[in-house]
XYZ file of C-alpha atoms in Angstrom:
675
model
C -112.779 -166.091 -34.298
C -114.921 -166.804 -37.393
C -118.442 -165.309 -37.617
C -121.279 -167.173 -35.873
C -123.537 -168.076 -38.773
C -125.884 -170.080 -36.510
C -125.868 -167.889 -33.445
C -129.669 -167.365 -33.485
C -130.616 -170.994 -34.092
C -131.774 -173.421 -31.434
C -131.975 -176.941 -32.856
C -133.538 -180.041 -31.363
C -133.563 -183.709 -32.356
C -136.625 -185.935 -32.095
C -137.081 -189.523 -33.176
C -134.927 -192.616 -33.608
C -132.317 -192.794 -36.356
C -130.892 -196.261 -37.102
C -127.142 -196.290 -36.600
C -127.189 -193.159 -34.408
C -127.630 -192.352 -30.741
C -128.984 -188.994 -29.753
C -126.785 -189.127 -26.685
C -127.762 -188.154 -23.175
C -130.105 -185.161 -22.960
C -129.870 -184.436 -26.703
C -132.289 -181.614 -27.410
C -131.963 -177.824 -27.644
C -128.765 -176.819 -29.433
C -127.283 -173.313 -29.671
C -124.993 -173.864 -32.677
C -121.638 -172.099 -32.886
C -119.799 -171.620 -36.147
C -116.915 -173.666 -34.783
C -119.204 -176.645 -35.381
C -118.403 -176.244 -39.051
C -115.001 -174.574 -39.118
C -113.326 -177.292 -37.066
C -114.927 -180.179 -38.910
C -112.135 -182.576 -39.822
C -112.004 -184.286 -43.144
C -112.680 -187.780 -41.948
C -115.998 -186.683 -40.438
C -117.977 -187.709 -43.519
C -121.315 -189.458 -43.602
C -119.545 -192.778 -43.555
C -118.250 -192.033 -40.063
C -121.303 -190.351 -38.555
C -122.863 -193.439 -37.001
C -122.729 -193.206 -33.261
C -123.571 -190.505 -30.709
C -125.231 -187.508 -32.393
C -124.799 -185.520 -29.224
C -121.061 -186.109 -29.329
C -120.867 -185.033 -32.965
C -122.122 -181.582 -32.068
C -120.591 -181.263 -28.594
C -117.099 -181.856 -29.887
C -117.556 -178.666 -31.888
C -118.710 -176.519 -28.985
C -122.503 -176.903 -29.022
C -124.575 -177.367 -25.842
C -127.684 -179.403 -25.133
C -130.649 -179.435 -22.766
C -133.053 -182.256 -22.029
C -136.224 -180.828 -23.546
C -137.547 -178.923 -26.531
C -138.119 -175.476 -25.111
C -140.068 -172.538 -26.450
C -136.899 -171.084 -27.939
C -136.418 -174.085 -30.246
C -136.322 -172.855 -33.859
C -135.481 -176.072 -35.713
C -136.226 -179.744 -35.165
C -134.193 -182.587 -36.682
C -136.833 -185.293 -36.925
C -137.926 -188.591 -38.393
C -141.066 -188.829 -40.526
C -142.823 -190.269 -37.475
C -142.249 -187.014 -35.653
C -143.359 -184.816 -38.555
C -146.920 -184.258 -37.306
C -145.716 -182.262 -34.292
C -145.450 -178.468 -34.290
C -142.252 -176.566 -35.083
C -139.772 -176.321 -37.933
C -139.091 -179.975 -38.722
C -136.035 -181.067 -40.641
C -134.600 -184.437 -41.577
C -131.306 -185.609 -40.100
C -129.675 -184.922 -43.472
C -129.899 -181.165 -42.832
C -127.631 -181.468 -39.793
C -125.148 -183.782 -41.526
C -125.083 -181.888 -44.828
C -124.633 -178.572 -43.009
C -121.733 -180.053 -41.060
C -120.117 -181.316 -44.235
C -120.646 -178.005 -46.078
C -119.300 -176.096 -43.073
C -122.255 -173.728 -43.301
C -126.039 -173.945 -42.886
C -127.555 -175.305 -46.100
C -130.999 -174.342 -47.341
C -133.680 -175.756 -45.019
C -136.633 -176.198 -47.368
C -135.483 -179.388 -49.130
C -135.149 -181.108 -45.737
C -138.554 -180.142 -44.328
C -141.307 -182.667 -43.761
C -144.960 -182.014 -44.443
C -146.682 -179.657 -46.886
C -143.553 -178.206 -48.426
C -142.495 -181.690 -49.473
C -145.771 -182.464 -51.180
C -145.840 -179.082 -52.898
C -142.384 -179.635 -54.320
C -143.451 -182.966 -55.745
C -146.610 -181.636 -57.354
C -144.906 -180.195 -60.442
C -142.456 -182.859 -61.567
C -143.725 -185.654 -59.322
C -140.316 -187.101 -58.423
C -141.954 -189.240 -55.735
C -143.673 -191.307 -58.417
C -140.584 -191.554 -60.525
C -138.673 -192.721 -57.454
C -140.809 -195.844 -57.385
C -139.997 -196.586 -61.000
C -136.292 -196.130 -60.553
C -134.102 -199.199 -60.315
C -132.422 -199.937 -57.004
C -129.083 -199.125 -58.580
C -130.254 -195.730 -59.777
C -131.566 -194.540 -56.421
C -128.863 -196.055 -54.249
C -127.626 -193.401 -51.846
C -123.862 -193.037 -51.811
C -123.899 -193.134 -48.014
C -124.478 -196.828 -47.442
C -125.675 -196.650 -43.858
C -128.570 -194.305 -44.692
C -129.523 -195.230 -48.250
C -133.117 -196.289 -47.551
C -134.281 -193.379 -45.464
C -137.261 -191.474 -46.823
C -135.904 -188.002 -45.933
C -133.007 -188.567 -48.366
C -135.441 -188.791 -51.284
C -136.303 -185.164 -50.668
C -132.752 -184.268 -51.662
C -132.679 -186.457 -54.763
C -133.365 -183.620 -57.196
C -130.909 -180.720 -57.293
C -133.083 -179.269 -60.083
C -135.595 -178.195 -57.423
C -134.849 -175.117 -55.327
C -136.848 -173.244 -52.727
C -139.219 -170.441 -53.655
C -137.106 -168.068 -51.582
C -133.987 -169.114 -53.462
C -135.773 -168.961 -56.817
C -136.448 -165.277 -56.219
C -132.705 -164.667 -55.921
C -131.092 -167.192 -58.247
C -130.546 -166.321 -61.889
C -129.434 -169.466 -63.677
C -126.948 -168.612 -66.389
C -128.424 -168.314 -69.876
C -126.380 -170.301 -72.401
C -123.375 -168.233 -73.437
C -124.171 -168.700 -77.151
C -127.749 -167.473 -76.958
C -127.783 -164.715 -79.581
C -130.256 -162.283 -77.994
C -129.528 -159.790 -75.223
C -128.965 -161.990 -72.171
C -130.041 -159.239 -69.786
C -133.592 -159.291 -71.183
C -134.012 -163.076 -70.870
C -133.606 -165.521 -68.029
C -133.843 -169.269 -67.441
C -137.371 -170.158 -66.375
C -137.949 -171.352 -62.779
C -141.551 -172.353 -62.159
C -143.608 -171.745 -59.017
C -142.580 -175.078 -57.480
C -138.896 -174.152 -57.741
C -138.166 -176.428 -60.711
C -135.394 -175.095 -62.965
C -136.081 -175.764 -66.649
C -132.467 -176.234 -67.652
C -131.011 -179.516 -68.912
C -127.508 -180.488 -69.945
C -127.261 -183.886 -71.639
C -124.159 -185.798 -72.603
C -123.402 -188.884 -74.715
C -120.042 -190.597 -75.239
C -119.644 -193.605 -77.542
C -115.982 -194.426 -78.091
C -116.487 -196.849 -80.981
C -118.341 -194.239 -83.025
C -116.000 -191.422 -81.871
C -118.994 -189.644 -80.348
C -118.545 -187.175 -77.487
C -121.666 -185.047 -77.732
C -123.698 -182.616 -75.660
C -127.284 -181.378 -75.919
C -128.405 -178.266 -74.032
C -132.070 -177.394 -73.472
C -133.358 -174.283 -71.646
C -136.706 -172.563 -71.332
C -136.037 -168.840 -71.480
C -138.553 -166.237 -70.439
C -138.420 -162.494 -70.981
C -137.905 -160.624 -67.748
C -141.201 -158.811 -68.225
C -142.911 -162.231 -68.291
C -144.540 -161.752 -71.681
C -142.705 -164.377 -73.784
C -141.301 -167.898 -73.388
C -139.114 -169.911 -75.753
C -137.083 -173.132 -75.727
C -133.414 -172.762 -76.622
C -131.450 -175.817 -77.710
C -127.793 -176.188 -78.645
C -125.943 -179.374 -79.546
C -122.611 -180.584 -80.884
C -119.262 -182.107 -79.929
C -118.010 -181.397 -76.404
C -115.642 -178.433 -76.444
C -117.183 -176.900 -79.594
C -119.973 -174.375 -80.107
C -122.140 -176.684 -82.210
C -125.534 -175.771 -83.666
C -128.582 -174.152 -82.069
C -132.261 -173.418 -82.635
C -135.146 -171.625 -80.886
C -138.457 -173.472 -80.501
C -141.988 -172.546 -79.456
C -144.633 -169.927 -80.299
C -143.868 -167.612 -77.386
C -146.258 -169.129 -74.842
C -145.234 -170.995 -71.700
C -147.324 -174.029 -72.654
C -145.582 -174.304 -76.012
C -142.126 -173.847 -74.467
C -142.764 -176.617 -71.945
C -144.013 -179.015 -74.607
C -140.970 -178.367 -76.794
C -138.622 -178.773 -73.813
C -140.196 -182.028 -72.660
C -140.298 -183.431 -76.208
C -136.601 -182.701 -76.831
C -135.640 -184.115 -73.457
C -137.614 -187.325 -74.119
C -136.253 -187.645 -77.676
C -132.627 -187.351 -76.568
C -132.650 -189.150 -73.195
C -135.487 -191.636 -73.634
C -136.862 -190.402 -70.296
C -139.706 -188.082 -69.379
C -138.527 -184.792 -67.859
C -140.132 -185.722 -64.541
C -138.119 -188.975 -64.554
C -134.788 -187.263 -65.312
C -133.024 -188.915 -62.369
C -133.934 -192.438 -63.452
C -131.262 -194.769 -64.786
C -129.983 -193.544 -68.187
C -131.190 -195.440 -71.249
C -128.680 -197.350 -73.355
C -127.443 -195.440 -76.405
C -129.286 -192.327 -75.231
C -128.072 -189.061 -73.741
C -127.559 -188.876 -69.971
C -128.901 -185.987 -67.888
C -126.005 -184.262 -66.092
C -127.128 -183.000 -62.702
C -125.853 -179.551 -61.786
C -125.700 -177.851 -58.414
C -127.650 -174.593 -58.601
C -127.939 -174.002 -54.874
C -124.430 -172.730 -54.225
C -123.262 -170.238 -56.774
C -125.532 -169.293 -59.654
C -126.574 -166.081 -57.932
C -122.921 -165.197 -57.369
C -122.171 -166.033 -61.006
C -124.874 -163.630 -62.080
C -123.324 -160.912 -59.977
C -119.883 -161.578 -61.374
C -121.255 -161.228 -64.921
C -122.971 -157.937 -64.190
C -120.580 -155.166 -65.033
C -122.615 -152.689 -62.984
C -121.799 -154.403 -59.684
C -119.695 -152.060 -57.592
C -116.337 -153.280 -56.427
C -115.124 -152.335 -52.943
C -113.353 -149.017 -53.212
C -111.342 -149.225 -50.010
C -110.044 -152.730 -49.421
C -108.519 -152.849 -45.933
C -104.911 -153.875 -45.591
C -104.289 -157.520 -44.791
C -103.473 -158.395 -41.202
C -101.558 -161.494 -42.273
C -97.741 -161.701 -42.465
C -96.502 -161.202 -46.026
C -95.405 -164.879 -46.461
C -98.878 -166.048 -45.424
C -100.483 -163.616 -47.843
C -98.316 -165.041 -50.635
C -99.173 -168.670 -49.960
C -102.917 -167.928 -49.574
C -102.865 -166.100 -52.896
C -101.161 -169.156 -54.407
C -103.682 -171.648 -52.983
C -106.686 -169.690 -54.259
C -105.255 -168.771 -57.675
C -108.089 -169.593 -60.076
C -105.750 -169.615 -63.061
C -104.251 -172.819 -61.673
C -107.731 -174.329 -61.366
C -108.362 -173.798 -65.073
C -104.931 -175.099 -66.085
C -105.344 -178.215 -63.946
C -108.779 -179.032 -65.344
C -107.547 -178.477 -68.910
C -104.492 -180.675 -68.313
C -106.788 -183.455 -67.082
C -109.194 -182.995 -70.058
C -112.121 -182.093 -67.796
C -114.881 -180.011 -69.407
C -115.115 -177.057 -67.026
C -117.628 -175.316 -69.286
C -120.151 -178.147 -68.974
C -119.788 -178.552 -65.211
C -117.810 -175.632 -63.766
C -116.704 -175.599 -60.155
C -119.650 -174.884 -57.883
C -122.052 -176.732 -60.201
C -120.677 -180.253 -59.781
C -123.067 -182.242 -57.587
C -121.909 -184.821 -55.081
C -124.056 -187.457 -56.765
C -122.302 -186.842 -60.091
C -118.892 -187.317 -58.458
C -120.017 -190.485 -56.693
C -121.484 -191.865 -59.912
C -118.094 -191.299 -61.536
C -116.339 -193.145 -58.717
C -118.766 -196.054 -58.924
C -118.206 -196.496 -62.664
C -114.426 -196.419 -62.161
C -114.885 -199.047 -59.463
C -116.683 -201.315 -61.945
C -113.937 -200.743 -64.517
C -111.224 -201.571 -61.986
C -113.005 -204.786 -60.987
C -113.310 -205.744 -64.643
C -109.605 -205.062 -65.259
C -108.734 -207.263 -62.283
C -111.249 -210.032 -63.075
C -111.858 -210.187 -66.856
C -114.232 -213.137 -66.417
C -116.777 -210.682 -64.959
C -117.355 -209.303 -68.464
C -119.451 -212.316 -69.415
C -120.859 -213.218 -65.993
C -121.944 -209.673 -65.048
C -122.364 -207.827 -68.342
C -123.054 -210.673 -70.781
C -120.390 -209.649 -73.291
C -116.698 -209.963 -74.088
C -114.137 -207.975 -72.122
C -113.439 -205.202 -74.640
C -117.103 -204.284 -75.316
C -117.809 -204.336 -71.559
C -114.932 -201.975 -70.824
C -115.983 -199.716 -73.665
C -119.550 -199.584 -72.373
C -118.398 -198.628 -68.868
C -115.915 -196.071 -70.235
C -118.706 -194.496 -72.266
C -120.823 -194.272 -69.126
C -118.000 -192.640 -67.182
C -117.207 -189.998 -69.803
C -120.923 -189.327 -70.222
C -121.251 -188.673 -66.473
C -117.979 -186.736 -66.052
C -117.678 -184.638 -69.236
C -114.246 -184.486 -70.884
C -112.914 -182.549 -73.838
C -111.086 -184.740 -76.360
C -111.255 -182.408 -79.339
C -111.767 -184.540 -82.433
C -109.884 -187.464 -80.892
C -111.700 -190.673 -80.104
C -112.674 -190.959 -76.411
C -110.362 -193.555 -74.854
C -111.394 -196.884 -73.387
C -110.302 -197.102 -69.745
C -108.929 -200.602 -70.119
C -105.970 -200.527 -67.714
C -105.223 -199.471 -64.162
C -103.060 -196.505 -65.252
C -105.996 -194.912 -67.098
C -108.324 -195.626 -64.191
C -105.844 -194.186 -61.679
C -105.649 -190.970 -63.698
C -109.424 -190.560 -63.565
C -109.486 -191.293 -59.822
C -106.987 -188.479 -59.391
C -109.254 -186.197 -61.426
C -112.239 -186.895 -59.160
C -110.113 -186.381 -56.039
C -108.812 -183.105 -57.453
C -112.316 -181.928 -58.386
C -113.494 -182.719 -54.861
C -110.759 -180.579 -53.311
C -111.220 -177.790 -55.839
C -114.930 -177.722 -55.031
C -114.035 -177.130 -51.373
C -111.510 -174.426 -52.286
C -114.026 -172.790 -54.602
C -116.652 -172.799 -51.836
C -114.236 -171.066 -49.443
C -113.451 -168.521 -52.148
C -117.152 -167.810 -52.691
C -117.825 -167.365 -48.980
C -114.801 -165.088 -48.600
C -116.018 -162.871 -51.432
C -119.156 -162.040 -49.410
C -117.160 -160.534 -46.534
C -116.982 -156.983 -47.863
C -115.375 -155.406 -44.791
C -112.323 -157.696 -44.748
C -109.287 -158.076 -46.943
C -109.971 -160.966 -49.390
C -106.776 -162.789 -48.376
C -107.727 -162.545 -44.705
C -111.192 -163.924 -45.478
C -109.756 -166.783 -47.512
C -107.307 -167.645 -44.740
C -110.146 -167.582 -42.183
C -112.061 -169.986 -44.419
C -109.296 -172.568 -43.993
C -109.942 -172.619 -40.241
C -106.274 -173.058 -39.359
C -105.141 -173.059 -35.743
C -101.667 -171.886 -36.733
C -99.703 -170.904 -39.844
C -96.456 -169.336 -38.687
C -93.783 -168.386 -41.256
C -90.337 -169.452 -40.103
C -87.366 -167.118 -39.918
C -85.016 -168.185 -42.721
C -82.067 -167.729 -40.397
C -83.497 -169.988 -37.677
C -82.174 -173.456 -36.890
C -85.672 -174.843 -37.408
C -85.752 -173.511 -40.981
C -82.231 -174.761 -41.765
C -82.939 -178.275 -40.488
C -86.150 -178.507 -42.489
C -84.513 -177.149 -45.627
C -81.786 -179.759 -45.211
C -84.409 -182.513 -44.933
C -85.971 -181.266 -48.187
C -82.794 -180.975 -50.246
C -81.075 -183.983 -48.689
C -83.788 -186.482 -49.621
C -83.900 -186.103 -53.385
C -83.905 -189.446 -55.155
C -81.155 -190.147 -57.650
C -83.770 -190.797 -60.344
C -85.525 -187.481 -59.731
C -84.186 -184.396 -61.499
C -86.110 -181.815 -59.476
C -84.277 -178.810 -58.010
C -85.670 -176.895 -55.058
C -85.627 -173.267 -54.025
C -87.486 -172.745 -50.763
C -89.716 -169.672 -50.794
C -91.074 -170.123 -47.259
C -91.738 -172.766 -44.618
C -94.704 -172.540 -42.256
C -95.233 -174.264 -38.930
C -98.896 -175.274 -39.091
C -101.618 -176.834 -36.993
C -105.101 -177.700 -38.164
C -107.965 -177.074 -35.776
C -108.869 -180.246 -33.937
C -106.014 -182.460 -35.152
C -104.080 -182.308 -31.878
C -107.185 -183.132 -29.817
C -108.221 -185.824 -32.287
C -104.889 -187.584 -31.869
C -104.825 -187.171 -28.094
C -108.286 -188.680 -27.737
C -107.526 -191.556 -30.115
C -106.178 -195.016 -29.357
C -102.886 -193.986 -30.994
C -101.945 -191.564 -28.217
C -99.503 -193.125 -25.787
C -99.139 -196.236 -27.933
C -96.690 -198.626 -26.241
C -95.199 -199.616 -29.566
C -95.211 -196.036 -30.860
C -93.298 -195.306 -34.051
C -93.899 -191.711 -35.093
C -92.117 -190.298 -38.113
C -91.999 -186.939 -39.874
C -92.887 -187.758 -43.491
C -93.623 -186.023 -46.794
C -96.923 -185.695 -48.622
C -97.322 -183.897 -51.952
C -100.401 -182.821 -53.899
C -101.453 -180.345 -56.576
C -101.671 -176.718 -55.436
C -105.391 -176.729 -56.315
C -106.011 -179.388 -53.635
C -104.719 -177.429 -50.663
C -107.886 -175.496 -49.890
C -109.504 -178.862 -49.222
C -106.476 -180.380 -47.503
C -105.860 -177.525 -45.073
C -109.537 -176.927 -44.280
C -110.570 -180.571 -43.942
C -107.337 -182.504 -43.597
C -105.858 -185.360 -45.574
C -108.592 -187.801 -46.463
C -109.015 -191.458 -47.310
C -110.780 -192.263 -50.597
C -114.558 -192.784 -50.348
C -116.121 -196.270 -50.452
C -117.272 -195.613 -54.023
C -113.652 -195.391 -55.251
C -112.039 -198.572 -56.601
C -109.569 -200.114 -54.175
C -107.385 -201.222 -57.086
C -106.650 -197.600 -57.851
C -104.353 -197.507 -54.816
C -101.185 -199.614 -54.727
C -101.466 -200.506 -51.045
C -105.189 -199.961 -50.535
C -107.221 -196.916 -49.592
C -105.221 -194.846 -47.166
C -103.093 -191.718 -46.883
C -99.675 -192.088 -48.515
C -96.373 -190.598 -47.287
C -92.684 -190.777 -48.253
C -89.307 -190.310 -46.598
C -87.846 -188.923 -49.856
C -89.038 -185.408 -50.645
C -88.710 -185.818 -54.406
C -91.087 -188.794 -54.415
C -93.807 -186.589 -52.929
C -92.789 -183.678 -55.182
C -93.764 -185.777 -58.201
C -97.397 -185.527 -57.105
C -97.357 -181.712 -57.035
C -97.529 -181.162 -60.823
C -95.703 -177.860 -60.349
C -95.649 -177.164 -64.102
C -99.391 -176.425 -63.809
C -98.714 -173.750 -61.188
C -95.802 -171.696 -62.556
C -93.243 -174.203 -61.238
C -94.242 -173.512 -57.654
C -95.627 -176.137 -55.324
C -96.641 -176.985 -51.760
C -95.307 -179.915 -49.747
C -96.483 -181.118 -46.350
C -94.613 -182.712 -43.488
C -96.844 -184.847 -41.338
C -96.273 -186.367 -37.921
C -97.493 -189.904 -38.630
C -98.001 -192.721 -36.116
C -96.982 -195.947 -37.863
C -96.782 -198.346 -34.936
C -94.091 -200.975 -34.529
C -93.754 -203.308 -36.326
C -95.073 -202.003 -39.643
C -96.751 -204.308 -42.149
C -94.025 -204.628 -44.806
C -94.558 -205.362 -48.488
C -92.368 -205.405 -51.585
C -95.173 -205.552 -54.151
C -98.572 -203.892 -54.482
C -101.457 -205.308 -52.476
C -104.843 -203.627 -52.853
C -105.978 -205.249 -49.600
C -102.939 -204.168 -47.578
C -105.036 -202.224 -45.080
C -107.206 -205.214 -44.226
C -104.241 -207.589 -44.139
C -102.274 -205.262 -41.869
C -105.223 -205.068 -39.490
C -105.448 -208.853 -39.348
C -101.852 -208.899 -38.106
C -102.551 -206.203 -35.531
C -100.615 -203.525 -37.436
C -101.761 -199.982 -38.179
C -99.620 -199.014 -41.170
C -98.016 -200.456 -44.299
C -94.489 -199.890 -45.581
C -93.943 -200.452 -49.278
C -90.220 -201.177 -49.185
C -88.054 -199.360 -51.702
C -84.485 -199.910 -52.850
C -83.100 -196.426 -52.082
C -83.730 -195.548 -48.438
C -82.439 -193.101 -45.796
C -79.110 -194.269 -44.389
C -80.046 -193.144 -40.909
C -82.734 -191.583 -38.729
C -82.581 -189.094 -35.859
C -84.858 -187.469 -33.295
C -86.826 -184.571 -34.780
C -86.403 -182.661 -31.528
C -83.397 -181.066 -33.239
C -85.878 -179.244 -35.475
C -88.248 -178.064 -32.753
C -88.813 -179.188 -29.148
C -92.448 -180.111 -29.847
C -91.198 -182.794 -32.246
C -89.145 -184.658 -29.629
C -89.708 -188.390 -29.870
C -90.541 -188.294 -33.588
C -88.039 -189.815 -35.998
C -86.842 -187.984 -39.103
C -84.335 -189.082 -41.776
C -80.805 -187.855 -41.059
C -80.114 -185.899 -44.240
C -76.401 -185.710 -43.367
C -76.185 -189.494 -43.658
C -77.588 -189.514 -47.186
C -79.203 -192.617 -48.651
C -78.267 -196.249 -48.945
C -79.357 -199.133 -51.144
C -81.655 -201.720 -49.663
C -80.299 -204.779 -51.430
C -83.054 -207.188 -52.341
C -84.252 -209.152 -55.311
C -87.847 -208.606 -54.226
C -90.198 -205.911 -55.446
C -89.770 -203.022 -57.803
C -90.303 -199.888 -55.700
C -87.400 -197.455 -55.884
C -88.377 -195.549 -52.725
C -90.293 -196.237 -49.518
C -94.024 -195.593 -49.258
C -95.802 -195.347 -45.905
C -99.575 -195.817 -45.747
C -101.935 -195.263 -42.811
C -105.610 -196.192 -42.877
C -106.967 -193.889 -40.191
C -106.607 -190.113 -40.448
C -106.399 -189.896 -36.638
C -102.815 -191.182 -37.039
C -101.852 -187.926 -38.799
C -100.965 -184.458 -37.544
C -99.819 -181.942 -40.146
C -96.762 -180.035 -38.886
C -95.153 -178.027 -41.710
C -96.113 -176.548 -45.064
C -93.327 -175.862 -47.588
C -93.783 -173.287 -50.348
C -91.179 -174.254 -52.932
C -90.019 -173.315 -56.401
C -89.467 -176.575 -58.309
C -87.548 -176.811 -61.576
């Protein structure tokens, strides 16, 4: 049982939230940690609309009909903010659920704390100046709510947090770092700015760093700046006469010169041909980073032995191997120094998705270049590519930044953003596990995944042999991969069984369940196992997915193995087998269709089959693997493959796509050496 982070909190809801129902008797809430640990991946803000009471009750919370004297927190609308008690916006509840832990309360409070936070940088005024596009919330159903504006600025932290956080001084600052620190003013504003500018035509891929540094004794202040090409050290200079007033003036002047925006308006739409402010997340990990840099921090002397079976220890160590994180980011040209894991804000990721969406639309409809952007196709694509690489920093060395002028380039960048999202989740679990000093690190990391079951199979068992046969017997003739199974685990994610049983797919009259493969990079599995397989967010371009936004599976193991990128993880990889409800008949296609999900739904179908040429010759009941799989179909590896003779299409192998994660139950995890 995971620790109860919220066991002392009693939370109430007051007010009316458009798109939500409080549910019957929705008031006092004694939160349990299961509320977060069992959160499934589809439970994002885009699926929150509905019964708020049900959202919490499904995770074990209880409710009463009134706000009692033991109520410690109130989720409220602005209308309710004049009443007594700790009053928080709805975003606190939803963001805490998504983060799987209680987030800082202060940014979500109504009343005096809000006005105090705005007094320094005055973001409320700058909000009014911002274009609709710039302030558009990524969660469409709640984009106009005033409480969300409180969370617009990640640069602002609470006074309590400011006393603990030590924002990292630039690594190239020449003085003794332990005598200087990044300045955080009394309002919680962090005076630290990273700016980026990419212009492909001029072969520009530049950064500009600005920090106010103050001596730890509080006697001196100075503005440190460093600039150059991304991935290089560049040049640097110190500014100011040692006073805080001078340091602020120098900081604000440099920021305005480079970005075209006042420091207080840093979140406004970027100016053309100017640097863009890159928002960083300071809330999560800067204090931990400071600890990790301090060589005087004591390491646990007596680490308890792990309680996990040895095969589970091995696979957990593999999933959380930070070396693979670095290799993956380098292979995808991402600048991990500019925005390391833990510092990448959700808004930055969503801004990246939105730019890729515009690029994909432009690639599909070239006429939009003139009608929407007032220029020819190539300059329009270059402008959008520059915006993307400015928002999501990449290292290109001295090479010219590319123009994302085709779907293959765009697809690669979509994969990067998906990978960064999962690595952020994995990194968060790793951080939380590191705080549990009385437990073995592997045990803490495993607990962070929130798995219901991860049982290593006996290699001599019939279950193992049947699964191994399915793996080795479904290698495509065009795939040269060779497998050596290290271990196979029977798995169950918390809540997936109940989710399926309570869905409309349970007991489907035209049921067609199959045991199918899904592959992904090793760095993605912290996110996948803790939150489940996920459908791309609305901000992602639909054209980046051959058969629309959904979860993709295969009946040939080697097709899924191609998505594992095992060469980035010492030639080892993880593969999943999912129990997937496809329905009968399936919506069948021979060629790509970005709107396949919508078209399938119009025909009353719940899945798409992209028909390949090389297909399993036969299928059998998966009950031969394990009794709990009876009724599910699996390819008969003994029958081999056959050619599906057709002049249509170009797919070599089948692809199965579902558009609702409730159709999926993960059953097995393979740990495999791939050569």
